[in-house]
């Protein structure tokens, strides 16, 4: 795996959620495979099991159609990491990220176990997403944490208060598309498209604190045969640009306060 530089470890990390997802050609009989998958995963550190529904919007000539699909999740004992399975995707997500190599190893487990039971055929999309929850104390300003390019207009310059804003960048990379989003965190303190997050996480605010989401999403949309080794390599390539995007977005002051060190 190629890195953009030496890996950073943040002792007081703002990172609260990471998800890697592989979209596959749909397996409509996925429920029949769930008992065998659970039996393997519960012996590999994922004893918790939940079942839910995913809300779907399908676009059709006559207009949007709404439906739902089954969603199966196998979580670790602490409820802080999980493998999620649906008819058309396999995901691994965590609220206690360590390093990319540790994350990649867990992603390998998810892909290997599901593939060994289901025999997945085609991959249609691969995505990797990181969400930072940046806390700002009452006597601090968000400009101390992120670069000016994310902040837009200064409310003081136009006589405004209680300002809300959203920055979004979308660009093409050699791998696919990279999106960077920055916004003020509002209740219920989770990015809207991820709510509710099923994992236990630390997104709470102390008295006088405000918070912001810095959200990085890199994905590739290509149709190819399913291969765990090929997918892990693709995740590594996606991570390369995400690593650069994080370093380009935050300040040296932020890295100092988050107690960053090079591994």
PDB file of C-alpha atoms in Angstrom:
ATOM      1  CA  UNK A   1       0.000   0.000   0.000  1.00  0.00           C
ATOM      2  CA  UNK A   2       1.258   3.463  -0.937  1.00  0.00           C
ATOM      3  CA  UNK A   3       0.901   6.170   1.711  1.00  0.00           C
ATOM      4  CA  UNK A   4       0.934   9.936   1.253  1.00  0.00           C
ATOM      5  CA  UNK A   5       3.479  10.154   4.074  1.00  0.00           C
ATOM      6  CA  UNK A   6       4.310   8.608   7.424  1.00  0.00           C
ATOM      7  CA  UNK A   7       1.110   7.452   9.188  1.00  0.00           C
ATOM      8  CA  UNK A   8      -0.184   9.652  11.997  1.00  0.00           C
ATOM      9  CA  UNK A   9      -1.577   8.434  15.300  1.00  0.00           C
ATOM     10  CA  UNK A  10      -3.751  10.939  17.192  1.00  0.00           C
ATOM     11  CA  UNK A  11      -3.920  10.250  20.925  1.00  0.00           C
ATOM     12  CA  UNK A  12      -6.962  12.575  21.221  1.00  0.00           C
ATOM     13  CA  UNK A  13      -8.405  11.759  17.834  1.00  0.00           C
ATOM     14  CA  UNK A  14     -11.545  13.499  16.531  1.00  0.00           C
ATOM     15  CA  UNK A  15     -12.287  10.451  14.379  1.00  0.00           C
ATOM     16  CA  UNK A  16     -15.569   8.892  15.488  1.00  0.00           C
ATOM     17  CA  UNK A  17     -16.712   6.733  12.584  1.00  0.00           C
ATOM     18  CA  UNK A  18     -15.140   4.858   9.659  1.00  0.00           C
ATOM     19  CA  UNK A  19     -16.885   2.635   7.141  1.00  0.00           C
ATOM     20  CA  UNK A  20     -15.674   0.586   4.210  1.00  0.00           C
ATOM     21  CA  UNK A  21     -18.287  -0.789   1.852  1.00  0.00           C
ATOM     22  CA  UNK A  22     -18.292  -3.125  -1.143  1.00  0.00           C
ATOM     23  CA  UNK A  23     -21.403  -3.028  -3.319  1.00  0.00           C
ATOM     24  CA  UNK A  24     -21.969  -6.354  -5.060  1.00  0.00           C
ATOM     25  CA  UNK A  25     -24.421  -7.717  -7.591  1.00  0.00           C
ATOM     26  CA  UNK A  26     -27.545  -8.343  -5.528  1.00  0.00           C
ATOM     27  CA  UNK A  27     -28.093 -11.723  -3.864  1.00  0.00           C
ATOM     28  CA  UNK A  28     -31.826 -11.763  -3.204  1.00  0.00           C
ATOM     29  CA  UNK A  29     -31.570 -14.998  -1.185  1.00  0.00           C
ATOM     30  CA  UNK A  30     -29.037 -13.443   1.211  1.00  0.00           C
ATOM     31  CA  UNK A  31     -31.141 -14.274   4.273  1.00  0.00           C
ATOM     32  CA  UNK A  32     -30.642 -18.004   3.676  1.00  0.00           C
ATOM     33  CA  UNK A  33     -26.870 -17.539   4.083  1.00  0.00           C
ATOM     34  CA  UNK A  34     -27.025 -15.499   7.307  1.00  0.00           C
ATOM     35  CA  UNK A  35     -26.994 -18.435   9.809  1.00  0.00           C
ATOM     36  CA  UNK A  36     -23.791 -19.860   8.298  1.00  0.00           C
ATOM     37  CA  UNK A  37     -22.138 -16.431   8.225  1.00  0.00           C
ATOM     38  CA  UNK A  38     -23.106 -15.731  11.828  1.00  0.00           C
ATOM     39  CA  UNK A  39     -21.759 -19.081  12.960  1.00  0.00           C
ATOM     40  CA  UNK A  40     -18.341 -18.194  11.534  1.00  0.00           C
ATOM     41  CA  UNK A  41     -18.281 -14.569  12.732  1.00  0.00           C
ATOM     42  CA  UNK A  42     -19.357 -15.211  16.305  1.00  0.00           C
ATOM     43  CA  UNK A  43     -16.190 -17.285  16.765  1.00  0.00           C
ATOM     44  CA  UNK A  44     -14.060 -14.463  15.320  1.00  0.00           C
ATOM     45  CA  UNK A  45     -15.041 -11.752  17.786  1.00  0.00           C
ATOM     46  CA  UNK A  46     -18.488 -10.700  16.528  1.00  0.00           C
ATOM     47  CA  UNK A  47     -20.976 -12.331  18.933  1.00  0.00           C
ATOM     48  CA  UNK A  48     -23.713  -9.673  18.707  1.00  0.00           C
ATOM     49  CA  UNK A  49     -26.388  -9.947  16.019  1.00  0.00           C
ATOM     50  CA  UNK A  50     -29.104  -7.522  14.975  1.00  0.00           C
ATOM     51  CA  UNK A  51     -31.518  -7.431  12.076  1.00  0.00           C
ATOM     52  CA  UNK A  52     -33.108  -4.305  10.657  1.00  0.00           C
ATOM     53  CA  UNK A  53     -34.447  -2.640   7.546  1.00  0.00           C
ATOM     54  CA  UNK A  54     -32.833  -0.322   5.029  1.00  0.00           C
ATOM     55  CA  UNK A  55     -35.056   2.292   3.450  1.00  0.00           C
ATOM     56  CA  UNK A  56     -34.620   2.461  -0.317  1.00  0.00           C
ATOM     57  CA  UNK A  57     -35.633   4.901  -3.029  1.00  0.00           C
ATOM     58  CA  UNK A  58     -35.767   3.475  -6.537  1.00  0.00           C
ATOM     59  CA  UNK A  59     -35.935   5.804  -9.523  1.00  0.00           C
ATOM     60  CA  UNK A  60     -38.362   4.761 -12.243  1.00  0.00           C
ATOM     61  CA  UNK A  61     -39.888   6.457 -15.344  1.00  0.00           C
ATOM     62  CA  UNK A  62     -43.167   6.896 -13.508  1.00  0.00           C
ATOM     63  CA  UNK A  63     -41.468   8.472 -10.496  1.00  0.00           C
ATOM     64  CA  UNK A  64     -39.600   7.400  -7.343  1.00  0.00           C
ATOM     65  CA  UNK A  65     -40.657   4.182  -5.623  1.00  0.00           C
ATOM     66  CA  UNK A  66     -40.027   3.566  -1.939  1.00  0.00           C
ATOM     67  CA  UNK A  67     -39.178   0.217  -0.411  1.00  0.00           C
ATOM     68  CA  UNK A  68     -37.021  -1.549   2.139  1.00  0.00           C
ATOM     69  CA  UNK A  69     -34.438  -4.324   2.289  1.00  0.00           C
ATOM     70  CA  UNK A  70     -33.170  -6.540   5.071  1.00  0.00           C
ATOM     71  CA  UNK A  71     -29.990  -5.504   6.881  1.00  0.00           C
ATOM     72  CA  UNK A  72     -28.005  -7.914   9.064  1.00  0.00           C
ATOM     73  CA  UNK A  73     -25.274  -6.783  11.448  1.00  0.00           C
ATOM     74  CA  UNK A  74     -22.685  -8.772  13.386  1.00  0.00           C
ATOM     75  CA  UNK A  75     -21.042  -6.643  16.095  1.00  0.00           C
ATOM     76  CA  UNK A  76     -18.136  -7.130  18.472  1.00  0.00           C
ATOM     77  CA  UNK A  77     -18.689  -7.564  22.200  1.00  0.00           C
ATOM     78  CA  UNK A  78     -18.306  -3.828  22.892  1.00  0.00           C
ATOM     79  CA  UNK A  79     -20.712  -2.780  20.137  1.00  0.00           C
ATOM     80  CA  UNK A  80     -18.016  -0.558  18.624  1.00  0.00           C
ATOM     81  CA  UNK A  81     -17.318  -2.442  15.402  1.00  0.00           C
ATOM     82  CA  UNK A  82     -19.532  -4.423  13.094  1.00  0.00           C
ATOM     83  CA  UNK A  83     -19.886  -6.232   9.794  1.00  0.00           C
ATOM     84  CA  UNK A  84     -23.052  -5.276   7.943  1.00  0.00           C
ATOM     85  CA  UNK A  85     -24.659  -7.418   5.262  1.00  0.00           C
ATOM     86  CA  UNK A  86     -27.482  -6.600   2.847  1.00  0.00           C
ATOM     87  CA  UNK A  87     -28.557  -8.160  -0.467  1.00  0.00           C
ATOM     88  CA  UNK A  88     -26.245  -5.843  -2.409  1.00  0.00           C
ATOM     89  CA  UNK A  89     -23.407  -4.847  -0.080  1.00  0.00           C
ATOM     90  CA  UNK A  90     -20.868  -5.909   2.542  1.00  0.00           C
ATOM     91  CA  UNK A  91     -19.591  -3.294   5.000  1.00  0.00           C
ATOM     92  CA  UNK A  92     -17.282  -3.043   7.954  1.00  0.00           C
ATOM     93  CA  UNK A  93     -17.645  -0.034  10.254  1.00  0.00           C
ATOM     94  CA  UNK A  94     -16.109   1.040  13.535  1.00  0.00           C
ATOM     95  CA  UNK A  95     -16.260   3.866  16.066  1.00  0.00           C
ATOM     96  CA  UNK A  96     -12.847   2.961  17.570  1.00  0.00           C
ATOM     97  CA  UNK A  97     -10.452   3.247  14.634  1.00  0.00           C
ATOM     98  CA  UNK A  98      -6.807   2.404  15.324  1.00  0.00           C
ATOM     99  CA  UNK A  99      -4.765   2.386  12.110  1.00  0.00           C
ATOM    100  CA  UNK A 100      -5.638   1.703   8.492  1.00  0.00           C
ATOM    101  CA  UNK A 101      -3.784  -1.609   8.638  1.00  0.00           C
ATOM    102  CA  UNK A 102      -5.977  -2.769  11.554  1.00  0.00           C
ATOM    103  CA  UNK A 103      -9.094  -1.601   9.702  1.00  0.00           C
ATOM    104  CA  UNK A 104      -7.960  -3.350   6.524  1.00  0.00           C
ATOM    105  CA  UNK A 105      -7.479  -6.607   8.443  1.00  0.00           C
ATOM    106  CA  UNK A 106     -11.056  -6.438   9.770  1.00  0.00           C
ATOM    107  CA  UNK A 107     -12.294  -5.669   6.253  1.00  0.00           C
ATOM    108  CA  UNK A 108     -10.472  -8.795   5.034  1.00  0.00           C
ATOM    109  CA  UNK A 109     -12.305 -10.881   7.631  1.00  0.00           C
ATOM    110  CA  UNK A 110     -15.669  -9.498   6.533  1.00  0.00           C
ATOM    111  CA  UNK A 111     -15.023 -10.099   2.848  1.00  0.00           C
ATOM    112  CA  UNK A 112     -13.475 -13.550   3.279  1.00  0.00           C
ATOM    113  CA  UNK A 113     -16.239 -14.886   5.522  1.00  0.00           C
ATOM    114  CA  UNK A 114     -19.131 -13.590   3.436  1.00  0.00           C
ATOM    115  CA  UNK A 115     -17.526 -14.696   0.173  1.00  0.00           C
ATOM    116  CA  UNK A 116     -16.769 -18.185   1.541  1.00  0.00           C
ATOM    117  CA  UNK A 117     -20.483 -18.688   2.210  1.00  0.00           C
ATOM    118  CA  UNK A 118     -22.214 -16.648  -0.492  1.00  0.00           C
ATOM    119  CA  UNK A 119     -19.702 -16.923  -3.386  1.00  0.00           C
ATOM    120  CA  UNK A 120     -20.053 -13.282  -4.450  1.00  0.00           C
ATOM    121  CA  UNK A 121     -19.672 -12.687  -8.177  1.00  0.00           C
ATOM    122  CA  UNK A 122     -19.453  -9.053  -9.238  1.00  0.00           C
ATOM    123  CA  UNK A 123     -18.291  -5.890  -7.465  1.00  0.00           C
ATOM    124  CA  UNK A 124     -19.967  -2.654  -8.591  1.00  0.00           C
ATOM    125  CA  UNK A 125     -18.715  -0.040  -6.134  1.00  0.00           C
ATOM    126  CA  UNK A 126     -16.065   0.268  -3.403  1.00  0.00           C
ATOM    127  CA  UNK A 127     -16.120   3.118  -0.886  1.00  0.00           C
ATOM    128  CA  UNK A 128     -14.191   4.271   2.176  1.00  0.00           C
ATOM    129  CA  UNK A 129     -15.439   7.042   4.465  1.00  0.00           C
ATOM    130  CA  UNK A 130     -14.029   8.806   7.547  1.00  0.00           C
ATOM    131  CA  UNK A 131     -16.052  11.112   9.822  1.00  0.00           C
ATOM    132  CA  UNK A 132     -14.328  13.455  12.288  1.00  0.00           C
ATOM    133  CA  UNK A 133     -16.257  15.100  15.126  1.00  0.00           C
ATOM    134  CA  UNK A 134     -14.310  18.249  15.963  1.00  0.00           C
ATOM    135  CA  UNK A 135     -15.083  19.694  19.393  1.00  0.00           C
ATOM    136  CA  UNK A 136     -14.465  23.404  19.928  1.00  0.00           C
ATOM    137  CA  UNK A 137     -14.385  24.836  23.458  1.00  0.00           C
ATOM    138  CA  UNK A 138     -16.144  28.077  24.355  1.00  0.00           C
ATOM    139  CA  UNK A 139     -12.876  30.048  24.309  1.00  0.00           C
ATOM    140  CA  UNK A 140     -11.722  28.549  20.980  1.00  0.00           C
ATOM    141  CA  UNK A 141     -12.672  29.081  17.326  1.00  0.00           C
ATOM    142  CA  UNK A 142     -13.048  26.483  14.608  1.00  0.00           C
ATOM    143  CA  UNK A 143     -10.462  28.342  12.492  1.00  0.00           C
ATOM    144  CA  UNK A 144      -7.872  27.017  14.942  1.00  0.00           C
ATOM    145  CA  UNK A 145      -8.676  23.492  13.754  1.00  0.00           C
ATOM    146  CA  UNK A 146      -9.429  23.651  10.018  1.00  0.00           C
ATOM    147  CA  UNK A 147      -7.940  25.525   7.079  1.00  0.00           C
ATOM    148  CA  UNK A 148      -9.621  28.790   5.902  1.00  0.00           C
ATOM    149  CA  UNK A 149     -10.799  27.208   2.642  1.00  0.00           C
ATOM    150  CA  UNK A 150     -13.452  25.223   4.534  1.00  0.00           C
ATOM    151  CA  UNK A 151     -14.917  28.177   6.433  1.00  0.00           C
ATOM    152  CA  UNK A 152     -16.549  30.412   3.815  1.00  0.00           C
ATOM    153  CA  UNK A 153     -17.623  33.901   4.863  1.00  0.00           C
ATOM    154  CA  UNK A 154     -16.844  35.197   8.338  1.00  0.00           C
ATOM    155  CA  UNK A 155     -20.241  35.981   9.951  1.00  0.00           C
ATOM    156  CA  UNK A 156     -18.659  38.964  11.768  1.00  0.00           C
ATOM    157  CA  UNK A 157     -17.847  40.562   8.410  1.00  0.00           C
ATOM    158  CA  UNK A 158     -21.508  40.657   7.424  1.00  0.00           C
ATOM    159  CA  UNK A 159     -23.116  41.330  10.796  1.00  0.00           C
ATOM    160  CA  UNK A 160     -24.464  37.802  11.267  1.00  0.00           C
ATOM    161  CA  UNK A 161     -24.609  35.545  14.310  1.00  0.00           C
ATOM    162  CA  UNK A 162     -25.465  31.884  14.946  1.00  0.00           C
ATOM    163  CA  UNK A 163     -24.319  31.109  11.420  1.00  0.00           C
ATOM    164  CA  UNK A 164     -24.639  27.657   9.907  1.00  0.00           C
ATOM    165  CA  UNK A 165     -22.729  26.738   6.784  1.00  0.00           C
ATOM    166  CA  UNK A 166     -21.725  23.718   4.764  1.00  0.00           C
ATOM    167  CA  UNK A 167     -18.666  23.219   2.617  1.00  0.00           C
ATOM    168  CA  UNK A 168     -18.546  20.442   0.020  1.00  0.00           C
ATOM    169  CA  UNK A 169     -15.808  19.556  -2.407  1.00  0.00           C
ATOM    170  CA  UNK A 170     -16.194  16.791  -5.009  1.00  0.00           C
ATOM    171  CA  UNK A 171     -13.342  15.930  -7.336  1.00  0.00           C
ATOM    172  CA  UNK A 172     -12.160  13.139  -9.596  1.00  0.00           C
ATOM    173  CA  UNK A 173      -9.123  11.052  -8.630  1.00  0.00           C
ATOM    174  CA  UNK A 174      -7.283   8.215 -10.334  1.00  0.00           C
ATOM    175  CA  UNK A 175      -9.449   5.835  -8.303  1.00  0.00           C
ATOM    176  CA  UNK A 176     -12.869   7.459  -8.625  1.00  0.00           C
ATOM    177  CA  UNK A 177     -14.503  10.365  -6.815  1.00  0.00           C
ATOM    178  CA  UNK A 178     -13.488  12.090  -3.598  1.00  0.00           C
ATOM    179  CA  UNK A 179     -15.917  14.153  -1.518  1.00  0.00           C
ATOM    180  CA  UNK A 180     -14.975  16.354   1.445  1.00  0.00           C
ATOM    181  CA  UNK A 181     -17.810  17.831   3.521  1.00  0.00           C
ATOM    182  CA  UNK A 182     -17.601  20.219   6.454  1.00  0.00           C
ATOM    183  CA  UNK A 183     -20.564  21.426   8.519  1.00  0.00           C
ATOM    184  CA  UNK A 184     -21.712  22.465  11.965  1.00  0.00           C
ATOM    185  CA  UNK A 185     -22.897  19.462  13.952  1.00  0.00           C
ATOM    186  CA  UNK A 186     -26.566  19.672  14.838  1.00  0.00           C
ATOM    187  CA  UNK A 187     -28.689  17.359  16.993  1.00  0.00           C
ATOM    188  CA  UNK A 188     -28.844  14.365  16.849  1.00  0.00           C
ATOM    189  CA  UNK A 189     -25.076  14.796  16.343  1.00  0.00           C
ATOM    190  CA  UNK A 190     -24.539  12.488  13.367  1.00  0.00           C
ATOM    191  CA  UNK A 191     -24.328  13.126   9.630  1.00  0.00           C
ATOM    192  CA  UNK A 192     -27.942  12.899   8.394  1.00  0.00           C
ATOM    193  CA  UNK A 193     -27.313  10.073   5.919  1.00  0.00           C
ATOM    194  CA  UNK A 194     -25.652   7.949   8.629  1.00  0.00           C
ATOM    195  CA  UNK A 195     -28.290   8.446  11.323  1.00  0.00           C
ATOM    196  CA  UNK A 196     -28.892   6.369  13.313  1.00  0.00           C
ATOM    197  CA  UNK A 197     -25.378   4.990  13.728  1.00  0.00           C
ATOM    198  CA  UNK A 198     -25.837   1.518  15.230  1.00  0.00           C
ATOM    199  CA  UNK A 199     -22.456   1.468  16.995  1.00  0.00           C
ATOM    200  CA  UNK A 200     -21.617   2.930  20.380  1.00  0.00           C
ATOM    201  CA  UNK A 201     -19.700   6.160  19.871  1.00  0.00           C
ATOM    202  CA  UNK A 202     -18.508   9.309  21.644  1.00  0.00           C
ATOM    203  CA  UNK A 203     -20.465  12.155  20.071  1.00  0.00           C
ATOM    204  CA  UNK A 204     -21.409  14.158  23.141  1.00  0.00           C
ATOM    205  CA  UNK A 205     -20.754  17.785  24.022  1.00  0.00           C
ATOM    206  CA  UNK A 206     -19.563  19.330  27.255  1.00  0.00           C
ATOM    207  CA  UNK A 207     -21.017  22.593  28.563  1.00  0.00           C
ATOM    208  CA  UNK A 208     -20.138  25.463  26.219  1.00  0.00           C
ATOM    209  CA  UNK A 209     -18.678  23.257  23.473  1.00  0.00           C
ATOM    210  CA  UNK A 210     -19.684  23.378  19.819  1.00  0.00           C
ATOM    211  CA  UNK A 211     -18.873  20.713  17.258  1.00  0.00           C
ATOM    212  CA  UNK A 212     -18.316  20.265  13.546  1.00  0.00           C
ATOM    213  CA  UNK A 213     -18.270  17.311  11.175  1.00  0.00           C
ATOM    214  CA  UNK A 214     -15.342  16.884   8.806  1.00  0.00           C
ATOM    215  CA  UNK A 215     -16.415  14.086   6.486  1.00  0.00           C
ATOM    216  CA  UNK A 216     -14.197  12.396   3.862  1.00  0.00           C
ATOM    217  CA  UNK A 217     -15.682   9.972   1.315  1.00  0.00           C
ATOM    218  CA  UNK A 218     -13.738   8.320  -1.524  1.00  0.00           C
ATOM    219  CA  UNK A 219     -15.321   5.744  -3.815  1.00  0.00           C
ATOM    220  CA  UNK A 220     -14.781   3.909  -7.095  1.00  0.00           C
ATOM    221  CA  UNK A 221     -17.582   2.666  -9.348  1.00  0.00           C
ATOM    222  CA  UNK A 222     -16.284  -0.138 -11.560  1.00  0.00           C
ATOM    223  CA  UNK A 223     -17.690  -3.566 -12.397  1.00  0.00           C
ATOM    224  CA  UNK A 224     -15.184  -6.330 -11.730  1.00  0.00           C
ATOM    225  CA  UNK A 225     -14.977  -9.882 -10.467  1.00  0.00           C
ATOM    226  CA  UNK A 226     -15.020 -10.328  -6.695  1.00  0.00           C
ATOM    227  CA  UNK A 227     -11.520 -10.760  -5.249  1.00  0.00           C
ATOM    228  CA  UNK A 228     -10.667 -10.092  -1.612  1.00  0.00           C
ATOM    229  CA  UNK A 229      -7.027  -9.288  -2.374  1.00  0.00           C
ATOM    230  CA  UNK A 230      -8.029  -6.965  -5.214  1.00  0.00           C
ATOM    231  CA  UNK A 231     -10.564  -5.187  -3.007  1.00  0.00           C
ATOM    232  CA  UNK A 232      -8.069  -4.687  -0.180  1.00  0.00           C
ATOM    233  CA  UNK A 233      -5.648  -3.145  -2.646  1.00  0.00           C
ATOM    234  CA  UNK A 234      -8.406  -0.836  -3.851  1.00  0.00           C
ATOM    235  CA  UNK A 235      -9.179   0.217  -0.267  1.00  0.00           C
ATOM    236  CA  UNK A 236      -5.495   1.047   0.155  1.00  0.00           C
ATOM    237  CA  UNK A 237      -5.588   3.238  -2.942  1.00  0.00           C
ATOM    238  CA  UNK A 238      -8.746   4.992  -1.737  1.00  0.00           C
ATOM    239  CA  UNK A 239      -7.092   5.606   1.635  1.00  0.00           C
ATOM    240  CA  UNK A 240      -4.129   7.316  -0.052  1.00  0.00           C
ATOM    241  CA  UNK A 241      -6.213  10.311  -1.184  1.00  0.00           C
ATOM    242  CA  UNK A 242      -8.226  10.387   2.040  1.00  0.00           C
ATOM    243  CA  UNK A 243      -5.014  10.664   4.020  1.00  0.00           C
ATOM    244  CA  UNK A 244      -3.913  13.594   1.862  1.00  0.00           C
ATOM    245  CA  UNK A 245      -7.332  15.253   2.189  1.00  0.00           C
ATOM    246  CA  UNK A 246      -7.228  15.112   5.991  1.00  0.00           C
ATOM    247  CA  UNK A 247      -3.751  16.623   6.139  1.00  0.00           C
ATOM    248  CA  UNK A 248      -4.843  19.363   3.704  1.00  0.00           C
ATOM    249  CA  UNK A 249      -7.953  20.203   5.751  1.00  0.00           C
ATOM    250  CA  UNK A 250      -6.662  20.514   9.331  1.00  0.00           C
ATOM    251  CA  UNK A 251      -4.187  22.914  10.923  1.00  0.00           C
ATOM    252  CA  UNK A 252      -0.911  22.262  12.699  1.00  0.00           C
ATOM    253  CA  UNK A 253      -2.577  23.624  15.841  1.00  0.00           C
ATOM    254  CA  UNK A 254      -5.249  20.941  15.583  1.00  0.00           C
ATOM    255  CA  UNK A 255      -2.662  18.183  15.194  1.00  0.00           C
ATOM    256  CA  UNK A 256      -0.834  19.466  18.268  1.00  0.00           C
ATOM    257  CA  UNK A 257      -4.029  19.529  20.353  1.00  0.00           C
ATOM    258  CA  UNK A 258      -4.941  16.060  19.143  1.00  0.00           C
ATOM    259  CA  UNK A 259      -1.442  14.909  20.174  1.00  0.00           C
ATOM    260  CA  UNK A 260      -0.430  13.637  16.749  1.00  0.00           C
ATOM    261  CA  UNK A 261       2.674  11.528  16.426  1.00  0.00           C
ATOM    262  CA  UNK A 262       4.275   9.803  13.461  1.00  0.00           C
ATOM    263  CA  UNK A 263       4.378   6.020  13.572  1.00  0.00           C
TER     264      UNK A 263
END
